[in-house]
PDB file of C-alpha atoms in Angstrom:
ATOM      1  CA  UNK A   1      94.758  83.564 100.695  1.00 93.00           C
ATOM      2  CA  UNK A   2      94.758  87.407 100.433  1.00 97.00           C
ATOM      3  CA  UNK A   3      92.991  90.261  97.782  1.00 98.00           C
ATOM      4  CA  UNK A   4      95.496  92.395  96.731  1.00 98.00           C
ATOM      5  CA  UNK A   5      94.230  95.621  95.403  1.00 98.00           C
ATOM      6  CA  UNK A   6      96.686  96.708  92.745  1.00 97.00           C
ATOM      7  CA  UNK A   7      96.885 100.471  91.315  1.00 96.00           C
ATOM      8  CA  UNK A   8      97.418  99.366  87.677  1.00 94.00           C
ATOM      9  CA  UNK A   9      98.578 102.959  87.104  1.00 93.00           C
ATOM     10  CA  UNK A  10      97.128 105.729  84.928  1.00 93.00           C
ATOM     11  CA  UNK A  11      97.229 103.461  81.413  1.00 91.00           C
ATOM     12  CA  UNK A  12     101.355 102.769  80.312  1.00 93.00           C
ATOM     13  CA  UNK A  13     102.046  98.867  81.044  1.00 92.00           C
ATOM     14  CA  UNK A  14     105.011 100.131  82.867  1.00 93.00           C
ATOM     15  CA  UNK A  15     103.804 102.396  85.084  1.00 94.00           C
ATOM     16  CA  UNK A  16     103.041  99.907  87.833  1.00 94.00           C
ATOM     17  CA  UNK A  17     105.348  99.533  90.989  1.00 95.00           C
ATOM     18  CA  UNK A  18     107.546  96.142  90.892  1.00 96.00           C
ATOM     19  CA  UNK A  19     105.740  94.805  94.010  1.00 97.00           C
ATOM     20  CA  UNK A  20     102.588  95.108  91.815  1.00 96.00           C
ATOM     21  CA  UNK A  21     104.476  93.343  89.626  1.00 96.00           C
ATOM     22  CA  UNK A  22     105.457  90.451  91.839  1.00 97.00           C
ATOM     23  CA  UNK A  23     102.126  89.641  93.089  1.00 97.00           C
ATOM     24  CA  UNK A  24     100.450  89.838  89.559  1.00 96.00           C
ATOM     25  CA  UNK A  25     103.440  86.756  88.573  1.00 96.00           C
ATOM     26  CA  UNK A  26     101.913  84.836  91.383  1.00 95.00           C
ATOM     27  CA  UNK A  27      97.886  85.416  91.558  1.00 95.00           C
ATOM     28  CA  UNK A  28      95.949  82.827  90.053  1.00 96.00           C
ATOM     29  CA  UNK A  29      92.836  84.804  89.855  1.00 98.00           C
ATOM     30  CA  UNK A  30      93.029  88.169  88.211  1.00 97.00           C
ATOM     31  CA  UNK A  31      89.873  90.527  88.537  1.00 97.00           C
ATOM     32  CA  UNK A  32      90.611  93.688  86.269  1.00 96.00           C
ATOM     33  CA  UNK A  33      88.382  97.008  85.901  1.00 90.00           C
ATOM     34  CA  UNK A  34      88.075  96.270  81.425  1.00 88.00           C
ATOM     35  CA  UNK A  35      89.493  99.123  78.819  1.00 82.00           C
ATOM     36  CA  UNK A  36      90.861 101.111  81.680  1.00 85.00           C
ATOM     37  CA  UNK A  37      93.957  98.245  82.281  1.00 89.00           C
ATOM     38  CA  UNK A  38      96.137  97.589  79.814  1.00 87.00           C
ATOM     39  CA  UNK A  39      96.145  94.234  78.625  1.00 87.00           C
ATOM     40  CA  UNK A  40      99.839  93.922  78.497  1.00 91.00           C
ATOM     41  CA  UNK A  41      99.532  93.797  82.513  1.00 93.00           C
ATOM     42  CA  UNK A  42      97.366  90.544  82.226  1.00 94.00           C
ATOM     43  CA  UNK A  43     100.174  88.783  80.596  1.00 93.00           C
ATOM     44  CA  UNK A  44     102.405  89.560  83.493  1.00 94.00           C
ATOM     45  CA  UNK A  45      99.552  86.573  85.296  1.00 96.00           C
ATOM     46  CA  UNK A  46     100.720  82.956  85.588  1.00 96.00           C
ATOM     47  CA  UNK A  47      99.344  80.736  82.767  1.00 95.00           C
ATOM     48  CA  UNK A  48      96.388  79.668  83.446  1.00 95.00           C
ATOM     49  CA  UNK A  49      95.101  81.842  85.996  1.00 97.00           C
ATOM     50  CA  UNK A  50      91.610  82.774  85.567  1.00 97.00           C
ATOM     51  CA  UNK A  51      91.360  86.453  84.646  1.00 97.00           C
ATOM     52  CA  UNK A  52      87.995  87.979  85.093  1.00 97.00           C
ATOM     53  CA  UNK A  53      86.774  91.302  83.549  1.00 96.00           C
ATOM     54  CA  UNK A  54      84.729  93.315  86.015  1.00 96.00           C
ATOM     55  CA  UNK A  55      83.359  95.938  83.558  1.00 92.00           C
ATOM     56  CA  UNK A  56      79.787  94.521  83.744  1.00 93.00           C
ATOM     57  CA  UNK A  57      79.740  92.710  86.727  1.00 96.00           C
ATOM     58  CA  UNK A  58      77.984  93.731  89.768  1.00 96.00           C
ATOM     59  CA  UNK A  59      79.294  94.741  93.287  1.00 97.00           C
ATOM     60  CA  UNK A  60      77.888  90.940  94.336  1.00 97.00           C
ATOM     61  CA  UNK A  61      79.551  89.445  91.694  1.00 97.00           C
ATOM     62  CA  UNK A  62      82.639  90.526  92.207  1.00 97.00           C
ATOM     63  CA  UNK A  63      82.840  89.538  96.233  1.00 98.00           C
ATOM     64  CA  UNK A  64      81.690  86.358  94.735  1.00 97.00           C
ATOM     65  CA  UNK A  65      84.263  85.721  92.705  1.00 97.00           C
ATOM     66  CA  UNK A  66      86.715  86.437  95.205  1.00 98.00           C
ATOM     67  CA  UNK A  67      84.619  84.577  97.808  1.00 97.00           C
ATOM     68  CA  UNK A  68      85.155  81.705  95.479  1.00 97.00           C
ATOM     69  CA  UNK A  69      89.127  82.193  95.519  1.00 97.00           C
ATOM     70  CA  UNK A  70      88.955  82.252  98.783  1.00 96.00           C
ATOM     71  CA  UNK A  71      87.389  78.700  99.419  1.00 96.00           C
ATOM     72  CA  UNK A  72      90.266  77.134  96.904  1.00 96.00           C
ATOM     73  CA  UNK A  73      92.835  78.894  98.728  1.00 96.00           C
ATOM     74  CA  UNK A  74      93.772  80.908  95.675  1.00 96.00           C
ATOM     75  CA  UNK A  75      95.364  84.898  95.769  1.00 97.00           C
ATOM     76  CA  UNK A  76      93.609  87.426  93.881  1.00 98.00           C
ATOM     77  CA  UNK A  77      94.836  90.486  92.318  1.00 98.00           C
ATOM     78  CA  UNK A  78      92.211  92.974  91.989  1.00 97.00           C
ATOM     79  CA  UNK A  79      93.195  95.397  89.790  1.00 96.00           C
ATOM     80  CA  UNK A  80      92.391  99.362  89.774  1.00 95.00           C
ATOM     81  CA  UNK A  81      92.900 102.125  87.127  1.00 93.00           C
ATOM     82  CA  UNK A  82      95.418 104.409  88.472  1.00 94.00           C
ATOM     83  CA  UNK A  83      95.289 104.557  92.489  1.00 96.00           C
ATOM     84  CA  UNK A  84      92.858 102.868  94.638  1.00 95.00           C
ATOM     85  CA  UNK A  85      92.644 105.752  96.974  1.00 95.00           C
ATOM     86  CA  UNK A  86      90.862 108.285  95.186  1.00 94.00           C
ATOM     87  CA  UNK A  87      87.889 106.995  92.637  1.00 91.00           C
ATOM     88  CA  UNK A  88      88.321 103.363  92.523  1.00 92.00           C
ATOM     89  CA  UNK A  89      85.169 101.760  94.432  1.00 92.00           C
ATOM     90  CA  UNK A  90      87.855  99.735  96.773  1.00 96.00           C
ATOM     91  CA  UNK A  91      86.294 101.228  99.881  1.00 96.00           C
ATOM     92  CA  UNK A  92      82.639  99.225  99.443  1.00 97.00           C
ATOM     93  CA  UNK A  93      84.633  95.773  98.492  1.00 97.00           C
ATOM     94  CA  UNK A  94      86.719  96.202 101.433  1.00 98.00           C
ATOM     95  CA  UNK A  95      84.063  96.457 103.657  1.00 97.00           C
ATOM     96  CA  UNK A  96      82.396  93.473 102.202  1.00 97.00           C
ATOM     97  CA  UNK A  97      85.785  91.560 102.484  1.00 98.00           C
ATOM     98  CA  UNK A  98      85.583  93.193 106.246  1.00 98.00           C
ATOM     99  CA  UNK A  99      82.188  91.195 106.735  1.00 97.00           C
ATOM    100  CA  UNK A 100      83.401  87.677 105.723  1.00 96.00           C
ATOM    101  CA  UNK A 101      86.826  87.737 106.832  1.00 97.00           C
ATOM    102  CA  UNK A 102      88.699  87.615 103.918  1.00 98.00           C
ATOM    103  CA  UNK A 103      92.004  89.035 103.998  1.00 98.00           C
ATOM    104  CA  UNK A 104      93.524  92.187 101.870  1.00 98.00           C
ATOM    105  CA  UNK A 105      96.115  94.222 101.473  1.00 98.00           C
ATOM    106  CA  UNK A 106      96.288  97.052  98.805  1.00 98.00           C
ATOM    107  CA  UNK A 107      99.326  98.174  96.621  1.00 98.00           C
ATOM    108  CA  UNK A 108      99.204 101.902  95.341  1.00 97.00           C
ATOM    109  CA  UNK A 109      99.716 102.971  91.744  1.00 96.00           C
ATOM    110  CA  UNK A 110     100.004 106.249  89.727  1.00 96.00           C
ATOM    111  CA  UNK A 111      96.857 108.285  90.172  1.00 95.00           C
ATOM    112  CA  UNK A 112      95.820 110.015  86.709  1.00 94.00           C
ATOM    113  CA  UNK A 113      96.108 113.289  88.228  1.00 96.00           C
ATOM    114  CA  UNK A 114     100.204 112.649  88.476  1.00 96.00           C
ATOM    115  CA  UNK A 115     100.402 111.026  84.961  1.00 96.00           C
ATOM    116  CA  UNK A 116      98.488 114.578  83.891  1.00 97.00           C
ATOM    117  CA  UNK A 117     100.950 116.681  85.627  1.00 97.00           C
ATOM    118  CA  UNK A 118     103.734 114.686  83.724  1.00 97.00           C
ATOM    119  CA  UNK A 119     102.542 114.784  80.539  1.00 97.00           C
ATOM    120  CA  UNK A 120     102.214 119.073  81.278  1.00 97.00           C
ATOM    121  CA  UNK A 121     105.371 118.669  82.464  1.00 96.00           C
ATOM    122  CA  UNK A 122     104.202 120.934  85.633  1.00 95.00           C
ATOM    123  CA  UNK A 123     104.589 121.183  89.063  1.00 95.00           C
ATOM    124  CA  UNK A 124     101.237 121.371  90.535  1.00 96.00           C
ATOM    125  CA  UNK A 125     102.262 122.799  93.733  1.00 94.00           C
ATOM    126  CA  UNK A 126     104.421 126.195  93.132  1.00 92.00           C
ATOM    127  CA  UNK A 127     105.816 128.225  96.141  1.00 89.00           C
ATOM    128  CA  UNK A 128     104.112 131.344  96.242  1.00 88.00           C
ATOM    129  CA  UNK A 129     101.713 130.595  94.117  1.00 93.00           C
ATOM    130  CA  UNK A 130      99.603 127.826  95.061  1.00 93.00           C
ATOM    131  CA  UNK A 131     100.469 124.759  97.592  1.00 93.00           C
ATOM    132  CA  UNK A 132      96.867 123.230  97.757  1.00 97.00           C
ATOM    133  CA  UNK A 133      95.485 120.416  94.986  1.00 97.00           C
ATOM    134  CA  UNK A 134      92.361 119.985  95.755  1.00 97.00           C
ATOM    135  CA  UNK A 135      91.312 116.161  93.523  1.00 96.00           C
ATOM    136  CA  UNK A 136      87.446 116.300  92.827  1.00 95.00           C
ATOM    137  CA  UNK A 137      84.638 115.411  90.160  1.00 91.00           C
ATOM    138  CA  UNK A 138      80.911 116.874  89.692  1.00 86.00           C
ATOM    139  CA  UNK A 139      77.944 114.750  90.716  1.00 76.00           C
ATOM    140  CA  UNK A 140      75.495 114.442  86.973  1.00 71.00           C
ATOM    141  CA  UNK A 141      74.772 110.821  86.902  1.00 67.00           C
ATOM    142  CA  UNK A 142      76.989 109.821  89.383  1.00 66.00           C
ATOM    143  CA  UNK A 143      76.567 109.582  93.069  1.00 76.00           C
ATOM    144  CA  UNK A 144      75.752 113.029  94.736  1.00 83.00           C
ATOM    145  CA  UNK A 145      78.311 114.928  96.134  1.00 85.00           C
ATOM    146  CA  UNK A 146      78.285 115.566  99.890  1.00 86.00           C
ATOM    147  CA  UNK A 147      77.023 118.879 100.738  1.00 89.00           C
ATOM    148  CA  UNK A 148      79.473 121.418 100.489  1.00 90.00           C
ATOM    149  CA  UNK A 149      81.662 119.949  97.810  1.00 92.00           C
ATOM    150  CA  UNK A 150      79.757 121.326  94.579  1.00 90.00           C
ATOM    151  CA  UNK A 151      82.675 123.179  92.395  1.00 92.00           C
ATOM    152  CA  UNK A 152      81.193 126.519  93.228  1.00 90.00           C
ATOM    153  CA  UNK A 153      81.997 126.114  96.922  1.00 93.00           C
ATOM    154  CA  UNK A 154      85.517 124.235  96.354  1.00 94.00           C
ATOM    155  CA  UNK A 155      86.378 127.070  93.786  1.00 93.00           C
ATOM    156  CA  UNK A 156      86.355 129.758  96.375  1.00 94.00           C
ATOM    157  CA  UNK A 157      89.692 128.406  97.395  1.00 94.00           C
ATOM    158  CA  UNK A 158      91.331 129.528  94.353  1.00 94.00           C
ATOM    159  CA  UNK A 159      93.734 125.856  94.525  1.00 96.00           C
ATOM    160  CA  UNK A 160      94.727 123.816  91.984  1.00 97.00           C
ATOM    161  CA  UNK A 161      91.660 121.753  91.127  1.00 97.00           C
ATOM    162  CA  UNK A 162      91.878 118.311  89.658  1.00 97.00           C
ATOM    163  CA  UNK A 163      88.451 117.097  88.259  1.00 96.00           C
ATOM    164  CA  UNK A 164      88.076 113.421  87.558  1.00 93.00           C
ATOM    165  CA  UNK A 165      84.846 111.919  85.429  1.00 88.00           C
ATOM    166  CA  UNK A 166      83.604 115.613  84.189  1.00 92.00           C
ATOM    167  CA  UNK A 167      85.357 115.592  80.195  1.00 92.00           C
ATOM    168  CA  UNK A 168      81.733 115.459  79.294  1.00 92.00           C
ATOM    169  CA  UNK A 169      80.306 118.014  81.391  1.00 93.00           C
ATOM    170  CA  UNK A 170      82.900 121.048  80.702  1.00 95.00           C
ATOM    171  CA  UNK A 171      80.626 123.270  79.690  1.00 95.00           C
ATOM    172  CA  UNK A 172      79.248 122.664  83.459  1.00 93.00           C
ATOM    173  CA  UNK A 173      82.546 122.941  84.979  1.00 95.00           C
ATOM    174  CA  UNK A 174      83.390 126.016  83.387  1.00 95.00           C
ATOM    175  CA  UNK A 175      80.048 127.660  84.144  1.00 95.00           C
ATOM    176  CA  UNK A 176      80.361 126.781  88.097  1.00 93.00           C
ATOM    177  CA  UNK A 177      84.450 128.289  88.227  1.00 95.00           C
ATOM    178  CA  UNK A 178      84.382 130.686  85.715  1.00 95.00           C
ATOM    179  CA  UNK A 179      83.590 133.277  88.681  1.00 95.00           C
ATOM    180  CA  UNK A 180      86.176 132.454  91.006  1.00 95.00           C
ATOM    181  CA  UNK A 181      89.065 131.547  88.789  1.00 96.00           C
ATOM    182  CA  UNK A 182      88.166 134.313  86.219  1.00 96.00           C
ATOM    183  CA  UNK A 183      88.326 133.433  82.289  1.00 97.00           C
ATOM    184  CA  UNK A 184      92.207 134.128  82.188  1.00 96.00           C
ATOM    185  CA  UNK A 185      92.999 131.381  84.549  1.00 97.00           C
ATOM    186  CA  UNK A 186      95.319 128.544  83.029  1.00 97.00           C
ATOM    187  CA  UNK A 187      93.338 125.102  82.723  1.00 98.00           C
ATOM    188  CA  UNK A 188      94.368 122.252  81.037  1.00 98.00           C
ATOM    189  CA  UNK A 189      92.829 118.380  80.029  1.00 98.00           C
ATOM    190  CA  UNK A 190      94.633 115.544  80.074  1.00 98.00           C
ATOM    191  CA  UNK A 191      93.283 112.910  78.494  1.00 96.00           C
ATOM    192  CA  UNK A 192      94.101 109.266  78.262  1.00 94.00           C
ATOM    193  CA  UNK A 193      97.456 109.699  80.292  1.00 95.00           C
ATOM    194  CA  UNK A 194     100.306 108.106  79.212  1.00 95.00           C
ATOM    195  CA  UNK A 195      98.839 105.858  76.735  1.00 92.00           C
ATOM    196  CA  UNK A 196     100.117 105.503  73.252  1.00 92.00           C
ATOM    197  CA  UNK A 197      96.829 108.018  72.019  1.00 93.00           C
ATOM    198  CA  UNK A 198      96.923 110.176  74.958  1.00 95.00           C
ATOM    199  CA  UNK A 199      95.934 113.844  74.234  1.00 97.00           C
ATOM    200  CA  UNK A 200      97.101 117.359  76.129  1.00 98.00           C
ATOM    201  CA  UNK A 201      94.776 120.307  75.500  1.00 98.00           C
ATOM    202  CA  UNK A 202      96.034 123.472  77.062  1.00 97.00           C
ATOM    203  CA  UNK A 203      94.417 126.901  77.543  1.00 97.00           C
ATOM    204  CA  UNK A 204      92.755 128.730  79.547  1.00 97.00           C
ATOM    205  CA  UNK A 205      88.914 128.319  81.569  1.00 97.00           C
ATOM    206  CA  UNK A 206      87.617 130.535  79.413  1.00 96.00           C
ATOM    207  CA  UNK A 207      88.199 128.743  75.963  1.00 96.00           C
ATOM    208  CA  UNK A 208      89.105 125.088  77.550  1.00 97.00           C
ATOM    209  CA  UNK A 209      85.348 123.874  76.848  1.00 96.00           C
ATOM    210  CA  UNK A 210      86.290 124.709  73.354  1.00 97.00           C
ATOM    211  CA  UNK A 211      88.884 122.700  72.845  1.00 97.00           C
ATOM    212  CA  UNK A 212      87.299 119.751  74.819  1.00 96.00           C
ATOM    213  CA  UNK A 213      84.651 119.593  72.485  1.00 96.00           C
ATOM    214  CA  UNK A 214      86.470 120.042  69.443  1.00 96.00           C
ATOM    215  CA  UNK A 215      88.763 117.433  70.227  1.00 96.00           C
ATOM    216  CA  UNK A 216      85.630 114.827  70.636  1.00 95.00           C
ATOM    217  CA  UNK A 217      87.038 114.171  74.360  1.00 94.00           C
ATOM    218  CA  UNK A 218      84.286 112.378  76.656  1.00 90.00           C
ATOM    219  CA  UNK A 219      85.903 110.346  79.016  1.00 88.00           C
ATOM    220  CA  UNK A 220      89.272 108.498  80.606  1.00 90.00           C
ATOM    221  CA  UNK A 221      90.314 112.262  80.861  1.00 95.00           C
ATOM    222  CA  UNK A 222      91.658 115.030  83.833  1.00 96.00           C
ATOM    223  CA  UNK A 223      90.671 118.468  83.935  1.00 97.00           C
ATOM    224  CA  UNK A 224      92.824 120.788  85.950  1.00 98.00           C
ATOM    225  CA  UNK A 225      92.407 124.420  86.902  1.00 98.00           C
ATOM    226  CA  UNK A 226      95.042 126.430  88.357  1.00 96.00           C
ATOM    227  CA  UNK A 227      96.972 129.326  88.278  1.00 95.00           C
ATOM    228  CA  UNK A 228     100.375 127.221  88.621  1.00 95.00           C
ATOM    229  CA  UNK A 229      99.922 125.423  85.400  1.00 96.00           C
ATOM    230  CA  UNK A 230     101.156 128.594  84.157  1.00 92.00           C
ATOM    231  CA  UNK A 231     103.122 129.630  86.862  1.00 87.00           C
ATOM    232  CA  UNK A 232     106.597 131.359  85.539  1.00 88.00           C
ATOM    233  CA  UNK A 233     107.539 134.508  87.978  1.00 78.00           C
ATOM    234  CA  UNK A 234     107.698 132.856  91.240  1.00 75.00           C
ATOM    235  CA  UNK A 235     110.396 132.497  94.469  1.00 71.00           C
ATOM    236  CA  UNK A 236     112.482 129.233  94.676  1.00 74.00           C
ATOM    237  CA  UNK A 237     111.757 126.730  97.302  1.00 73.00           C
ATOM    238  CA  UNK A 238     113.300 127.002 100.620  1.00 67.00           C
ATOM    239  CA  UNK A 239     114.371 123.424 100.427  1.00 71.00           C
ATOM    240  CA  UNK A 240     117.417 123.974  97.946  1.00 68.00           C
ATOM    241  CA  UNK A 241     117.702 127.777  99.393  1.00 64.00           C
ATOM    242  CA  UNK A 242     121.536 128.720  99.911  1.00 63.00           C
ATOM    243  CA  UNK A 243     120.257 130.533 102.886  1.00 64.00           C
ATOM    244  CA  UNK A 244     118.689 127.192 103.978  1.00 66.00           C
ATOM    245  CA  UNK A 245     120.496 126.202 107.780  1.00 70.00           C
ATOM    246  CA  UNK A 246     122.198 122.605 107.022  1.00 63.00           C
ATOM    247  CA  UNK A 247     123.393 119.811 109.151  1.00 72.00           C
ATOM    248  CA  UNK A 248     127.533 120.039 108.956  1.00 63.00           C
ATOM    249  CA  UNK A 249     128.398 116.862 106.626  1.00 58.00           C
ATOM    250  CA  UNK A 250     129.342 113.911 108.429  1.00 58.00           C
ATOM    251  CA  UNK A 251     133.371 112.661 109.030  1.00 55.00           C
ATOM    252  CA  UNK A 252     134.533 110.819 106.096  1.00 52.00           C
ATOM    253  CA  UNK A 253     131.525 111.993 103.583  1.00 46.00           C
TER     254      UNK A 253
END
């Protein structure tokens, strides 16, 4: 028996990898994190497996419910909103598993941040412009951030920020990089990525908030600030560079 934790991807049915895919056709339990994956994904479960919404359940609960799989002998696909390696809450049910000795293995997805660079149709990383993306979110009424990470001390950087669970805090956001970006800088929010409703709002930090509000935007949404959102003047890549030194082509190619 093994917990596989599944990136269910940023919201599009199809946006999960096929080995997500595979495993999902064969778990007879199916823990899920509510509204945030699709439902089309649960169909892709055997019939009759028993499918378990997590939205209101407690850490506890869920370890029990996989505890319980465990002791039938039963797979479990645990599935995440976009990728469990950034936001998802896999780290504290992995230690638990950890304790007991229940067996895991965890299948990556398509982090919202990437679905929001898609749907700009942007390049987050530009040469000469910016190579860092730095993926973050304020504290408010989640837990605190460690010291050092408050937006005022991660916009010094200047990079590409990515801010995850602050839609309804912009006005905050703005406030804390308004003086190192400057109000000119490009931002954008992406919100609902990929999904049949989802919603692009571009401009720039200093009328973003604007827009966020007007729109009624709240939640399941990316904020990004960055100078390569808007990034048009800048030097190709050495990788494709005719200048670039190449291997000589292989006999026969």
């Amino acid at each position: 028996m093994t917990v596989y934790f599944i990136g269910a991807g940023p919201g599009a049915a199809d946006l999960i990898t096929l080995r997500a895919q595979r495993l999902l056709a064969r778990a007879e339990v199916c823990l899920y994190a509510g509204s945030l994956v699709p439902e089309e994904l649960l169909a892709e479960c055997p019939p009759g497996a028993r499918l378990v919404d997590t939205a209101n359940l407690t850490l506890a609960m869920i370890i029990d419910e996989m505890t319980g799989a465990s002791d039938q002998g039963k797979d479990v696909a645990r599935l995440h909103s976009g990728d469990p390696s950034v936001f998802s809450a896999v780290a504290e049910q992995m230690r638990r598993l950890d304790a007991v000795g229940i067996p895991y293995e965890v299948v990556p997805g398509v982090p919202a941040f990437a679905a929001a660079a898609a749907a700009l149709k942007r390049e987050l990383t530009v040469p000469t412009v910016g190579q860092t993306v730095i993926l973050t979110r304020i504290a408010k009424r989640a837990t605190p951030m460690p010291e050092g990470e408050d937006l005022a001390t991660l916009g010094r950087s200047g990079a590409l920020l990515v801010l995850h669970l602050a839609a309804g805090y912009v006005d905050d956001v703005v406030e804390q990089l308004l003086p190192h970006y400057g109000a000119d800088c490009p931002a954008a929010v992406v919100a609902m990525a990929s999904r049949p409703d989802e919603l692009v709002l571009r401009g720039t930090v200093g009328d973003i908030a604007g827009q966020v509000k007007a729109a009624g935007v709240v939640r399941t949404a990316v904020i990004l600030v960055g100078r390569t959102l808007a990034a048009e003047q800048f030097r190709d890549s050495h990788l494709y560079s005719a200048d670039r030194e190449r291997p000589h082509e292989p006999c026969g190619s």
